[in-house]
Amino acid sequence: MKSLEDKLFLNRYQPDKESHLKVINRDKCLECEGKPCTFICPAKVYSWNPKEKIIETAYEGCVECGTCRYGCAHDNIEWKNPRGGFGIMYKYG
Amino acid sequence: MTVRVIEKNCIACGLCVQACPFEALEVKGDVAVVDPDKCTNCGDCVEICPADALALDEPPKEMTKKEIKSVEDNEAAAKEIKKELKEYNGIWIFIEQMDGKPAPVSWELLGEGARLAKQIDTELVGVLIGDKVASLAGEAFSYGADKVYLVENPLLKNYVTEPYTKVLVNLCKKYKPEIFLFGATSLGRDIAGAVATQLQTGLTADCTELTVDESSRYLMQTRPAFGGNIMATIVCRHRRPQMATVRPRVMSMPERQDGRTGEIIREDMDLKQEEILTRIIEVIEEKGSAVYLDKAEIIVAAGRGIGSKTNLKVIEELSEVLGGTVAASRAAVEAGWFEHTYQVGQTGVTVRPKVYFAVGISGAIQHLVGMQTSDVIVAINNDPDAPIFKFATFGIVGDYATVVPALTGEFKKRLNEEGLR
């Protein structure tokens, strides 16, 4: 079966060097129950790293849908579009 | 002129109707029919027809006198070219040196050149230019050269495109080599382009495979294009020399035959400082901790499976013992263990080392595209189903924390033994 990463590879990206997605307050993630960002994101950008106890953001694969901004129960994600010319480039979108 | 339908072959499949850009075809009953007013004889339908039921209607040709003459002229010119091409002989290898130190790719090319020269029965020539480099000629002989053209001049001490180009172009015009090979180093890539344009001949950059067609004496130059996704074989038919730059470390190093000698031909070149626009002020050697992943020969890469930054020590130790460079997957960079410059993959650097150790890297396609052309891939991962094992030359299923130190220890031991011998 194709993994999500295999499918994301079909997209075209021009990744910026810095993330356009920021977790505002990492302490809030520690208390957050369920951590919705880790499963509502269609590109699996967010994942919980149990060892470092942080949310990792693989912003390179972001499809810029904006779901995480609304999905975060604590309004803890600073969501911006990537700079002009960067991010996902839909071909025949 | 319209397309002709060969009715007995037609199966009325309708493919030609779809293929026609001018809507000139139609299936009537069980046969295709052409509308002569719309058909432009473009031939699209002929190509698509699965039953060979369509043919271009070619009228009998009546050439004008002018056309006949042009055909005759072309044929005569082709003959002339062929005759001219026969004058070119010998396989030349550019022997790259810096401060009298040869680039190993030159010897690799001599090995490859010897193989080609044997096939088309010609001589193998080394071209050596620089200042006080005559001693390298002897080495060229021991690696297989039959002859060495040597040009020495104080102005050729350091590499500058203009005088080097002038020397090589003059040599080529005088001695007419059939094939001229360069190493695809930064120097070789620079000069080969300059020489090829001045000689108005063909050049294939960055070849990974060379063969020669014995009857036509064409050099088949194969090189990866589109980031290694396509292998293109390129031939230069009407111009000589056939030039190519060849990737270092692709061809195997020939065995050294001590005591082998050959003919050294010295050439004097008239070079003037005033004619050279570029002047070298200072040569700065690159040193320090800057990362040159794309040039590294051995890379030890760490991924998320390492667990934490404190565990990186075992990776660094392995890399140190082997004289390699450390690198990282996206996940490891994301976790803050490495700078972005260490990242290998689609959004990082593409590397092609001799050996690539993937430690705790699952092998997502985004990582694989950055390293799958490595000569040898060693995967160390505790998950036997990790995709990296599909691409690995050698795979070890196990915990890196026990496997990697064991490898490091063994390498250390073996390397020390070698050192003592």
Coordinates of C-alpha atoms in Angstrom, one line a residue:
Chain A
M1 CA 0.0 0.0 0.0
K2 CA 1.1 3.5 -0.7
S3 CA 2.0 5.5 2.4
L4 CA 0.9 9.0 2.8
E5 CA 4.5 10.1 2.3
D6 CA 4.5 8.3 -1.1
K7 CA 1.4 10.3 -2.1
L8 CA 2.9 13.6 -0.9
F9 CA 5.8 12.9 -3.1
L10 CA 3.5 13.3 -6.1
N11 CA 2.9 16.9 -5.2
R12 CA 5.3 19.6 -6.3
Y13 CA 6.8 21.7 -3.6
Q14 CA 9.2 24.6 -3.3
P15 CA 10.1 24.4 0.3
D16 CA 11.2 27.5 2.2
K17 CA 14.1 27.2 4.6
E18 CA 12.0 28.2 7.5
S19 CA 8.7 26.9 8.7
H20 CA 5.5 28.9 8.1
L21 CA 3.8 27.0 10.8
K22 CA 4.6 27.8 14.4
V23 CA 3.5 26.2 17.7
I24 CA 3.0 29.3 19.8
N25 CA 3.4 27.9 23.3
R26 CA 4.9 24.4 23.5
D27 CA 3.8 24.1 27.2
K28 CA 0.2 24.0 26.0
C29 CA 0.9 20.9 23.9
L30 CA 2.0 19.1 27.0
E31 CA -1.4 19.5 28.6
C32 CA -3.4 19.1 25.4
E33 CA -5.5 16.0 25.4
G34 CA -5.8 14.1 22.2
K35 CA -3.5 16.4 20.3
P36 CA -5.9 16.9 17.4
C37 CA -3.3 18.5 15.1
T38 CA -1.6 15.1 14.8
F39 CA -4.6 13.5 13.1
I40 CA -6.6 16.2 11.5
C41 CA -3.8 17.3 9.2
P42 CA -4.3 15.7 5.7
A43 CA -0.6 15.8 5.1
K44 CA 0.5 14.5 8.5
V45 CA 2.5 17.6 9.1
Y46 CA 2.2 17.4 12.9
S47 CA 3.5 14.5 15.0
W48 CA 4.1 14.0 18.7
N49 CA 7.6 13.2 19.6
P50 CA 7.3 11.4 22.9
K51 CA 11.0 11.5 23.7
E52 CA 11.5 15.2 23.2
K53 CA 8.0 15.9 24.3
I54 CA 7.3 18.3 21.5
I55 CA 5.0 18.5 18.5
E56 CA 7.2 18.2 15.4
T57 CA 6.1 20.1 12.3
A58 CA 7.1 18.7 8.9
Y59 CA 6.1 21.9 7.3
E60 CA 7.7 20.9 3.9
G61 CA 4.7 18.7 3.2
C62 CA 2.0 21.2 4.2
V63 CA -0.8 21.5 1.6
E64 CA -1.8 24.9 3.0
C65 CA -5.4 23.9 3.7
G66 CA -5.6 25.7 7.1
T67 CA -7.2 22.9 9.0
C68 CA -4.7 22.9 11.8
R69 CA -5.4 26.5 12.6
Y70 CA -9.0 25.7 13.4
G71 CA -8.4 22.2 14.7
C72 CA -6.1 23.3 17.5
A73 CA -8.3 23.5 20.6
H74 CA -6.0 26.0 22.2
D75 CA -5.5 28.3 19.2
N76 CA -1.9 27.5 19.7
I77 CA -0.8 27.4 16.0
E78 CA 0.4 30.5 14.3
W79 CA -0.6 29.9 10.7
K80 CA 0.7 31.9 7.8
N81 CA 0.9 31.2 4.1
P82 CA 4.4 30.5 2.9
R83 CA 6.3 33.3 1.3
G84 CA 5.4 34.1 -2.3
G85 CA 6.9 31.5 -4.6
F86 CA 7.3 28.9 -1.9
G87 CA 5.1 26.1 -0.5
I88 CA 3.0 23.7 -2.5
M89 CA 2.6 24.2 -6.2
Y90 CA -0.5 22.5 -7.5
K91 CA -0.1 21.3 -11.0
Y92 CA -3.5 20.6 -12.7
G93 CA -5.0 21.4 -9.3
Chain B
M1 CA -3.0 14.8 -51.4
T2 CA -4.9 12.9 -48.8
V3 CA -4.5 9.8 -46.7
R4 CA -5.3 6.6 -48.4
V5 CA -7.5 3.9 -46.8
I6 CA -6.5 0.4 -47.5
E7 CA -10.0 -1.0 -47.2
K8 CA -9.2 -4.7 -46.9
N9 CA -7.1 -4.0 -43.7
C10 CA -9.5 -1.6 -42.0
I11 CA -11.2 -2.9 -38.9
A12 CA -13.4 0.2 -38.4
C13 CA -11.9 0.7 -34.9
G14 CA -12.3 4.4 -35.1
L15 CA -8.9 5.3 -33.6
C16 CA -8.0 7.3 -36.6
V17 CA -11.2 9.4 -36.2
Q18 CA -10.1 10.4 -32.7
A19 CA -6.5 10.9 -33.9
C20 CA -7.2 13.3 -36.8
P21 CA -6.7 16.9 -35.8
F22 CA -8.8 18.1 -38.7
E23 CA -11.9 15.8 -38.3
A24 CA -11.2 14.5 -41.8
L25 CA -11.9 10.9 -41.0
E26 CA -15.2 9.1 -40.4
V27 CA -16.2 5.5 -40.0
K28 CA -18.9 4.7 -42.4
G29 CA -20.3 1.2 -42.1
D30 CA -17.2 -1.0 -41.5
V31 CA -14.6 1.1 -43.2
A32 CA -13.0 4.5 -42.6
V33 CA -13.6 7.2 -45.1
V34 CA -11.4 10.3 -45.7
D35 CA -12.8 13.7 -46.5
P36 CA -10.3 15.0 -49.1
D37 CA -11.3 18.6 -48.4
K38 CA -10.2 18.4 -44.7
C39 CA -7.3 16.0 -44.9
T40 CA -3.8 17.7 -44.8
N41 CA -1.9 14.5 -45.2
C42 CA -0.3 15.0 -41.8
G43 CA 0.0 11.4 -41.0
D44 CA -1.3 11.3 -37.4
C45 CA -3.9 8.7 -38.3
V46 CA -1.3 6.5 -40.1
E47 CA 0.8 6.3 -36.9
I48 CA -2.1 5.4 -34.7
C49 CA -3.8 2.8 -37.0
P50 CA -3.3 -0.7 -35.4
A51 CA -4.2 -2.5 -38.6
D52 CA -1.9 -0.8 -41.2
A53 CA -5.0 0.3 -43.0
L54 CA -3.9 3.9 -43.7
A55 CA -1.1 5.1 -45.8
L56 CA 0.2 8.5 -46.8
D57 CA -0.6 9.1 -50.4
E58 CA 2.8 10.1 -51.8
P59 CA 2.7 11.4 -55.3
P60 CA 5.5 10.2 -57.7
K61 CA 8.4 12.5 -57.1
E62 CA 9.6 14.8 -59.9
M63 CA 12.6 16.6 -58.5
T64 CA 13.5 19.9 -59.9
K65 CA 17.1 20.5 -61.1
K66 CA 17.8 22.6 -58.0
E67 CA 16.7 19.8 -55.7
I68 CA 18.7 17.2 -57.5
K69 CA 21.8 19.4 -57.2
S70 CA 21.2 20.0 -53.5
V71 CA 21.0 16.2 -52.9
E72 CA 24.2 15.7 -54.9
D73 CA 25.9 18.5 -53.0
N74 CA 24.8 17.0 -49.7
E75 CA 26.1 13.6 -50.6
A76 CA 29.4 15.0 -51.7
A77 CA 29.7 17.0 -48.5
A78 CA 29.0 13.9 -46.5
K79 CA 31.7 12.0 -48.3
E80 CA 34.1 14.9 -47.7
I81 CA 33.3 14.8 -44.0
K82 CA 33.8 11.1 -43.9
K83 CA 37.1 11.5 -45.5
E84 CA 38.1 14.3 -43.2
L85 CA 37.0 12.2 -40.2
K86 CA 39.4 9.5 -41.2
E87 CA 42.3 11.9 -40.5
Y88 CA 41.4 12.0 -36.9
N89 CA 43.1 9.3 -34.9
G90 CA 43.9 8.5 -31.3
I91 CA 42.2 8.6 -27.9
W92 CA 43.4 11.6 -25.8
I93 CA 43.1 11.8 -22.1
F94 CA 43.4 15.2 -20.4
I95 CA 45.7 14.7 -17.4
E96 CA 44.5 17.1 -14.8
Q97 CA 47.0 18.3 -12.2
M98 CA 47.2 21.0 -9.6
D99 CA 50.5 22.0 -8.2
G100 CA 52.0 18.9 -9.8
K101 CA 49.5 16.6 -8.0
P102 CA 47.5 14.6 -10.5
A103 CA 43.7 14.2 -10.2
P104 CA 43.0 10.4 -9.8
V105 CA 40.3 10.7 -12.4
S106 CA 43.0 11.1 -15.0
W107 CA 44.3 7.6 -14.3
E108 CA 40.8 6.2 -14.3
L109 CA 40.3 7.7 -17.7
L110 CA 43.5 6.2 -19.0
G111 CA 42.3 2.8 -17.9
E112 CA 39.0 3.3 -19.7
G113 CA 40.8 4.9 -22.7
A114 CA 43.1 1.8 -23.0
R115 CA 40.0 -0.4 -23.3
L116 CA 38.5 1.8 -26.0
A117 CA 41.8 2.2 -27.9
K118 CA 42.2 -1.6 -28.0
Q119 CA 38.7 -2.0 -29.5
I120 CA 39.2 0.4 -32.4
D121 CA 42.9 -0.2 -32.6
T122 CA 44.3 3.2 -32.0
E123 CA 46.9 4.9 -29.7
L124 CA 46.2 6.2 -26.2
V125 CA 47.6 9.6 -25.6
G126 CA 47.9 11.6 -22.4
V127 CA 47.8 15.4 -22.6
L128 CA 49.7 17.0 -19.9
I129 CA 50.0 20.8 -19.5
G130 CA 51.3 22.9 -16.7
D131 CA 54.5 24.2 -15.3
K132 CA 57.3 21.7 -14.4
V133 CA 55.0 18.7 -14.6
A134 CA 57.2 16.4 -16.7
S135 CA 57.5 13.9 -13.9
L136 CA 53.8 13.1 -14.2
A137 CA 54.4 11.8 -17.8
G138 CA 56.1 8.8 -16.3
E139 CA 53.1 8.0 -14.2
A140 CA 50.8 8.4 -17.2
F141 CA 52.8 5.7 -19.0
S142 CA 52.6 3.4 -16.0
Y143 CA 48.8 3.8 -16.1
G144 CA 48.6 2.9 -19.8
A145 CA 49.4 5.9 -22.0
D146 CA 51.4 5.1 -25.2
K147 CA 52.3 8.7 -25.8
V148 CA 52.2 12.0 -23.9
Y149 CA 51.9 15.5 -25.3
L150 CA 53.6 17.8 -22.9
V151 CA 53.3 21.5 -22.8
E152 CA 55.2 23.4 -20.1
N153 CA 55.0 27.1 -19.6
P154 CA 55.2 29.3 -16.5
L155 CA 51.9 30.8 -17.5
L156 CA 50.3 27.4 -17.2
K157 CA 51.2 27.0 -13.6
N158 CA 47.8 27.6 -12.2
Y159 CA 44.6 26.7 -14.1
V160 CA 43.2 29.6 -16.1
T161 CA 40.7 28.9 -18.8
E162 CA 42.1 31.0 -21.6
P163 CA 45.7 29.8 -21.9
Y164 CA 44.7 26.2 -21.2
T165 CA 42.0 26.4 -23.9
K166 CA 44.4 27.9 -26.3
V167 CA 47.0 25.1 -25.8
L168 CA 44.5 22.3 -26.1
V169 CA 42.8 23.8 -29.2
N170 CA 46.2 24.2 -30.9
L171 CA 47.2 20.6 -30.0
C172 CA 43.9 19.3 -31.3
K173 CA 44.2 21.2 -34.6
K174 CA 47.7 20.0 -35.1
Y175 CA 47.4 16.3 -34.1
K176 CA 43.7 15.7 -34.7
P177 CA 42.5 13.3 -32.0
E178 CA 39.5 11.1 -32.6
I179 CA 38.3 11.0 -29.0
F180 CA 39.2 13.5 -26.2
L181 CA 38.2 12.7 -22.6
F182 CA 38.2 14.9 -19.5
G183 CA 37.4 14.2 -15.9
A184 CA 34.2 15.8 -14.8
T185 CA 35.9 17.8 -12.1
S186 CA 35.2 21.5 -11.7
L187 CA 38.4 22.1 -13.8
G188 CA 37.6 19.6 -16.5
R189 CA 34.0 20.7 -16.8
D190 CA 35.2 24.3 -17.3
I191 CA 37.8 23.6 -19.9
A192 CA 36.0 20.9 -21.9
G193 CA 33.2 23.4 -22.8
A194 CA 35.6 26.1 -23.9
V195 CA 37.7 23.7 -26.0
A196 CA 34.6 22.1 -27.6
T197 CA 33.1 25.4 -28.7
Q198 CA 36.3 26.6 -30.2
L199 CA 36.8 23.4 -32.2
Q200 CA 33.0 23.4 -33.0
T201 CA 32.6 19.8 -32.0
G202 CA 30.2 17.9 -29.8
L203 CA 30.7 17.5 -26.0
T204 CA 28.8 15.3 -23.6
A205 CA 29.2 16.3 -20.0
D206 CA 29.3 14.0 -17.0
C207 CA 29.3 10.6 -18.7
T208 CA 29.0 7.5 -16.6
E209 CA 29.5 4.9 -19.4
L210 CA 31.5 4.9 -22.6
T211 CA 31.5 2.4 -25.3
V212 CA 32.7 2.5 -28.9
D213 CA 31.0 1.2 -32.0
E214 CA 33.7 -0.7 -33.8
S215 CA 32.4 -0.3 -37.3
S216 CA 31.5 3.3 -37.3
R217 CA 34.0 4.3 -34.6
Y218 CA 31.3 6.4 -32.9
L219 CA 31.8 6.9 -29.2
M220 CA 28.6 6.1 -27.4
Q221 CA 28.5 8.5 -24.5
T222 CA 26.0 7.6 -21.8
R223 CA 25.0 10.0 -19.1
P224 CA 22.3 10.4 -16.6
A225 CA 19.9 13.3 -17.2
F226 CA 16.9 14.7 -15.2
G227 CA 18.6 14.0 -11.9
G228 CA 19.4 10.4 -12.8
N229 CA 15.9 9.5 -13.9
I230 CA 16.9 9.0 -17.6
M231 CA 20.0 7.6 -19.1
A232 CA 20.8 9.3 -22.4
T233 CA 23.2 7.8 -24.9
I234 CA 24.6 10.6 -27.1
V235 CA 26.7 10.3 -30.3
C236 CA 28.6 12.9 -32.2
R237 CA 28.6 11.8 -35.8
H238 CA 30.0 14.5 -38.0
R239 CA 32.5 16.4 -35.9
R240 CA 35.9 15.4 -34.4
P241 CA 37.2 15.0 -31.8
Q242 CA 34.3 13.3 -30.0
M243 CA 34.6 14.9 -26.6
A244 CA 33.2 13.9 -23.2
T245 CA 33.8 14.6 -19.6
V246 CA 33.5 11.6 -17.4
R247 CA 32.4 11.5 -13.8
P248 CA 35.2 10.7 -11.3
R249 CA 35.1 7.3 -9.6
V250 CA 32.8 5.7 -12.2
M251 CA 35.5 4.0 -14.1
S252 CA 37.7 1.6 -12.2
M253 CA 41.4 2.5 -11.5
P254 CA 43.7 0.6 -13.8
E255 CA 46.5 -1.4 -12.4
R256 CA 49.8 0.4 -12.2
Q257 CA 52.5 -1.2 -14.4
D258 CA 55.9 0.1 -13.2
G259 CA 58.6 0.5 -15.8
R260 CA 56.3 1.0 -18.7
T261 CA 57.5 3.8 -20.9
G262 CA 56.4 5.7 -24.0
E263 CA 57.1 8.7 -26.2
I264 CA 57.0 12.2 -24.8
I265 CA 56.3 14.9 -27.3
R266 CA 57.1 18.4 -26.1
E267 CA 55.3 21.3 -27.7
D268 CA 56.1 24.9 -27.3
M269 CA 53.2 27.3 -27.2
D270 CA 53.4 31.0 -27.7
L271 CA 51.6 32.4 -24.7
K272 CA 51.7 36.0 -23.6
Q273 CA 50.6 37.3 -20.2
E274 CA 48.9 40.3 -21.9
E275 CA 46.6 38.1 -23.8
I276 CA 45.2 36.5 -20.7
L277 CA 42.3 38.4 -19.3
T278 CA 42.0 36.4 -16.1
R279 CA 44.7 36.7 -13.5
I280 CA 45.0 34.6 -10.4
I281 CA 45.7 36.8 -7.3
E282 CA 45.5 34.2 -4.6
V283 CA 44.6 30.6 -4.2
I284 CA 42.6 30.0 -1.1
E285 CA 42.3 26.4 0.1
E286 CA 39.0 25.4 1.5
K287 CA 39.3 24.3 5.1
G288 CA 37.3 24.3 8.2
S289 CA 34.0 22.9 9.3
A290 CA 31.9 23.8 6.3
V291 CA 29.8 20.9 5.1
Y292 CA 30.4 19.6 1.6
L293 CA 28.0 16.7 1.7
D294 CA 27.8 16.4 -2.1
K295 CA 31.6 15.8 -2.3
A296 CA 31.8 13.4 0.7
E297 CA 32.9 9.9 -0.1
I298 CA 31.5 8.3 3.0
I299 CA 28.4 9.6 4.7
V300 CA 26.9 8.4 8.0
A301 CA 23.4 9.7 8.2
A302 CA 21.1 9.7 11.2
G303 CA 17.4 9.7 11.3
R304 CA 14.6 9.9 13.8
G305 CA 15.4 6.4 15.1
I306 CA 18.4 7.8 16.9
G307 CA 16.0 9.0 19.6
S308 CA 17.8 12.0 20.9
K309 CA 20.7 14.4 20.3
T310 CA 22.8 12.8 23.0
N311 CA 22.8 9.6 21.1
L312 CA 24.5 11.2 18.1
K313 CA 27.9 10.4 19.6
V314 CA 28.0 6.9 18.2
I315 CA 27.2 8.2 14.7
E316 CA 30.0 10.8 14.9
E317 CA 32.4 8.1 16.1
L318 CA 31.6 5.9 13.2
S319 CA 32.0 8.8 10.8
E320 CA 35.3 9.8 12.4
V321 CA 36.8 6.3 12.2
L322 CA 35.9 6.1 8.5
G323 CA 36.9 9.6 7.7
G324 CA 33.4 10.4 6.6
T325 CA 30.8 13.1 7.0
V326 CA 27.7 13.0 9.1
A327 CA 24.3 13.9 7.6
A328 CA 20.7 13.7 8.6
S329 CA 17.2 13.0 7.5
R330 CA 14.5 15.6 7.6
A331 CA 13.2 14.3 10.9
A332 CA 16.6 14.6 12.6
V333 CA 16.9 18.2 11.3
E334 CA 13.4 18.9 12.4
A335 CA 14.2 17.7 15.9
G336 CA 17.0 20.2 16.1
W337 CA 19.8 17.7 16.1
F338 CA 21.4 19.0 12.9
E339 CA 21.6 22.2 10.9
H340 CA 19.6 22.3 7.7
T341 CA 22.8 22.1 5.7
Y342 CA 23.2 18.5 6.8
Q343 CA 19.9 17.4 5.4
V344 CA 19.8 14.8 2.7
G345 CA 16.8 14.3 0.5
Q346 CA 14.3 16.1 -1.7
T347 CA 14.4 19.3 0.3
G348 CA 18.0 19.0 1.3
V349 CA 21.2 18.0 -0.6
T350 CA 21.4 15.2 -3.1
V351 CA 24.5 13.1 -2.4
R352 CA 26.3 10.3 -4.2
P353 CA 29.0 8.9 -1.9
K354 CA 30.8 5.6 -2.2
V355 CA 29.2 4.4 1.0
Y356 CA 26.1 5.7 2.7
F357 CA 25.2 4.5 6.2
A358 CA 21.5 5.1 6.9
V359 CA 21.1 4.7 10.7
G360 CA 17.6 4.9 12.1
I361 CA 16.2 6.2 8.8
S362 CA 13.0 4.6 7.6
G363 CA 13.6 5.5 4.0
A364 CA 10.7 7.6 2.9
I365 CA 10.8 8.4 -0.8
Q366 CA 11.6 12.0 0.0
H367 CA 14.8 10.8 1.6
L368 CA 15.6 8.1 -0.9
V369 CA 15.6 10.5 -3.9
G370 CA 18.6 12.3 -2.3
M371 CA 20.8 9.3 -1.8
Q372 CA 19.6 6.3 -3.8
T373 CA 22.4 6.6 -6.4
S374 CA 25.0 6.0 -3.7
D375 CA 27.4 3.2 -4.7
V376 CA 26.8 1.2 -1.5
I377 CA 24.0 1.8 1.0
V378 CA 24.2 0.2 4.4
A379 CA 20.9 0.4 6.3
I380 CA 20.7 -0.1 10.1
N381 CA 17.2 -0.1 11.4
N382 CA 15.2 -2.1 14.0
D383 CA 12.2 -2.3 11.8
P384 CA 12.6 -5.1 9.2
D385 CA 9.8 -3.7 7.1
A386 CA 11.4 -0.2 6.7
P387 CA 11.4 0.8 3.1
I388 CA 15.1 1.6 3.3
F389 CA 15.9 -2.1 3.1
K390 CA 14.4 -2.3 -0.4
F391 CA 17.2 0.1 -1.6
A392 CA 20.0 -1.0 0.7
T393 CA 23.0 -3.0 -0.6
F394 CA 23.5 -4.3 2.9
G395 CA 20.9 -4.2 5.7
I396 CA 21.2 -4.9 9.4
V397 CA 18.0 -5.3 11.4
G398 CA 18.9 -4.3 14.9
D399 CA 19.2 -1.6 17.5
Y400 CA 21.7 1.0 16.2
A401 CA 22.9 1.5 19.8
T402 CA 24.5 -2.0 19.7
V403 CA 25.2 -2.3 16.0
V404 CA 26.9 1.0 15.3
P405 CA 29.5 0.8 18.1
A406 CA 30.2 -2.8 17.1
L407 CA 30.9 -1.6 13.5
T408 CA 33.0 1.3 14.7
G409 CA 35.1 -1.0 16.9
E410 CA 35.6 -3.5 14.0
F411 CA 36.5 -0.8 11.5
K412 CA 39.0 0.7 14.0
K413 CA 40.6 -2.7 14.5
R414 CA 40.9 -3.5 10.8
L415 CA 42.1 0.0 9.9
N416 CA 44.8 -0.2 12.6
E417 CA 45.9 -3.6 11.3
E418 CA 46.2 -2.1 7.8
G419 CA 48.2 0.8 9.2
L420 CA 50.7 -1.5 11.0
R421 CA 51.3 -3.6 7.9

